[in-house]
Amino acid sequence: MVTAMATATKKKNDGWGEGTGEYFEVTSASSTPPSSPDVPERDLFVPVLALVSLTGLSAAYLYESIRLYANGELYLPDWLAAVLPPAPNF
């Protein structure tokens, strides 16, 4: 039985609850129709975690570079040291 608000599927009892291994009906209420079986659902946890991690590491690297440059402790190659102005003395 499939309606606009509920879908029913049959699942086998996994042995954790009561039952003798018979099939039972599971219903789930949903406001959206079931998705097409051709298109699997995608979990965005890994891409979001990767973007947040890379952003955080980049920000920490930039912060430390600016902090070391401001203290005059950032060692730069000669070609880059010629381009940047000297670090301010506080």
Coordinates of C-alpha atoms in Angstrom, one line a residue:
M1 CA 0.0 0.0 0.0
V2 CA 1.5 3.3 -1.1
T3 CA -0.1 6.6 -0.4
A4 CA 1.1 10.2 -0.7
M5 CA 1.9 10.4 3.0
A6 CA 3.1 6.9 3.8
T7 CA 5.1 4.1 2.1
A8 CA 5.1 0.5 3.1
T9 CA 7.9 -2.0 2.6
K10 CA 8.5 -5.5 3.8
K11 CA 11.6 -6.3 5.8
K12 CA 12.7 -9.5 7.4
N13 CA 12.9 -9.6 11.1
D14 CA 16.6 -9.4 12.1
G15 CA 16.3 -11.4 15.3
W16 CA 16.7 -8.5 17.7
G17 CA 13.0 -8.1 18.5
E18 CA 10.2 -10.5 18.9
G19 CA 9.3 -12.7 16.0
T20 CA 10.1 -15.9 14.3
G21 CA 11.9 -14.6 11.2
E22 CA 8.7 -13.7 9.4
Y23 CA 8.4 -10.7 7.2
F24 CA 6.7 -7.7 8.7
E25 CA 5.5 -4.4 7.3
V26 CA 7.3 -1.2 8.0
T27 CA 5.7 2.1 7.3
S28 CA 7.3 5.5 7.2
A29 CA 5.6 8.8 6.9
S30 CA 7.1 11.2 4.4
S31 CA 6.0 14.4 2.7
T32 CA 8.0 13.6 -0.4
P33 CA 7.4 10.7 -2.8
P34 CA 10.0 7.9 -2.7
S35 CA 13.0 8.6 -4.8
S36 CA 13.8 6.8 -8.0
P37 CA 15.7 3.5 -7.6
D38 CA 18.1 4.6 -10.3
V39 CA 19.4 7.6 -8.4
P40 CA 21.1 6.7 -5.1
E41 CA 21.1 9.2 -2.2
R42 CA 24.3 11.0 -1.7
D43 CA 25.7 11.8 1.8
L44 CA 27.4 15.2 2.0
F45 CA 29.2 14.6 5.3
V46 CA 32.6 13.8 3.7
P47 CA 32.7 16.7 1.2
V48 CA 31.6 19.2 3.8
L49 CA 34.1 17.9 6.4
A50 CA 36.9 18.2 3.8
L51 CA 36.0 21.7 2.9
V52 CA 35.7 22.8 6.5
S53 CA 39.0 21.1 7.3
L54 CA 40.9 22.7 4.4
T55 CA 39.4 26.1 5.1
G56 CA 40.5 25.9 8.8
L57 CA 44.0 24.7 8.0
S58 CA 44.4 27.4 5.4
A59 CA 43.2 30.1 7.8
A60 CA 45.6 28.8 10.5
Y61 CA 48.5 28.8 8.1
L62 CA 47.7 32.3 7.0
Y63 CA 47.4 33.5 10.6
E64 CA 50.7 32.1 11.6
S65 CA 52.4 33.5 8.5
I66 CA 51.1 37.0 9.2
R67 CA 52.0 36.6 12.9
L68 CA 55.6 35.5 12.1
Y69 CA 56.0 38.2 9.5
A70 CA 54.8 40.9 11.9
N71 CA 57.3 39.7 14.5
G72 CA 60.1 39.6 12.0
E73 CA 60.6 35.8 12.5
L74 CA 59.3 34.7 9.1
Y75 CA 62.2 33.5 7.0
L76 CA 61.6 34.1 3.3
P77 CA 63.5 33.3 0.2
D78 CA 65.7 36.1 -1.2
W79 CA 63.5 36.7 -4.2
L80 CA 60.4 37.0 -2.0
A81 CA 62.1 39.1 0.6
A82 CA 63.0 41.7 -2.0
V83 CA 59.3 42.0 -3.0
L84 CA 57.8 42.4 0.4
P85 CA 58.5 45.5 2.6
P86 CA 60.4 45.0 5.8
A87 CA 58.4 43.9 8.8
P88 CA 57.2 46.7 11.1
N89 CA 59.0 47.0 14.5
F90 CA 56.5 47.3 17.4

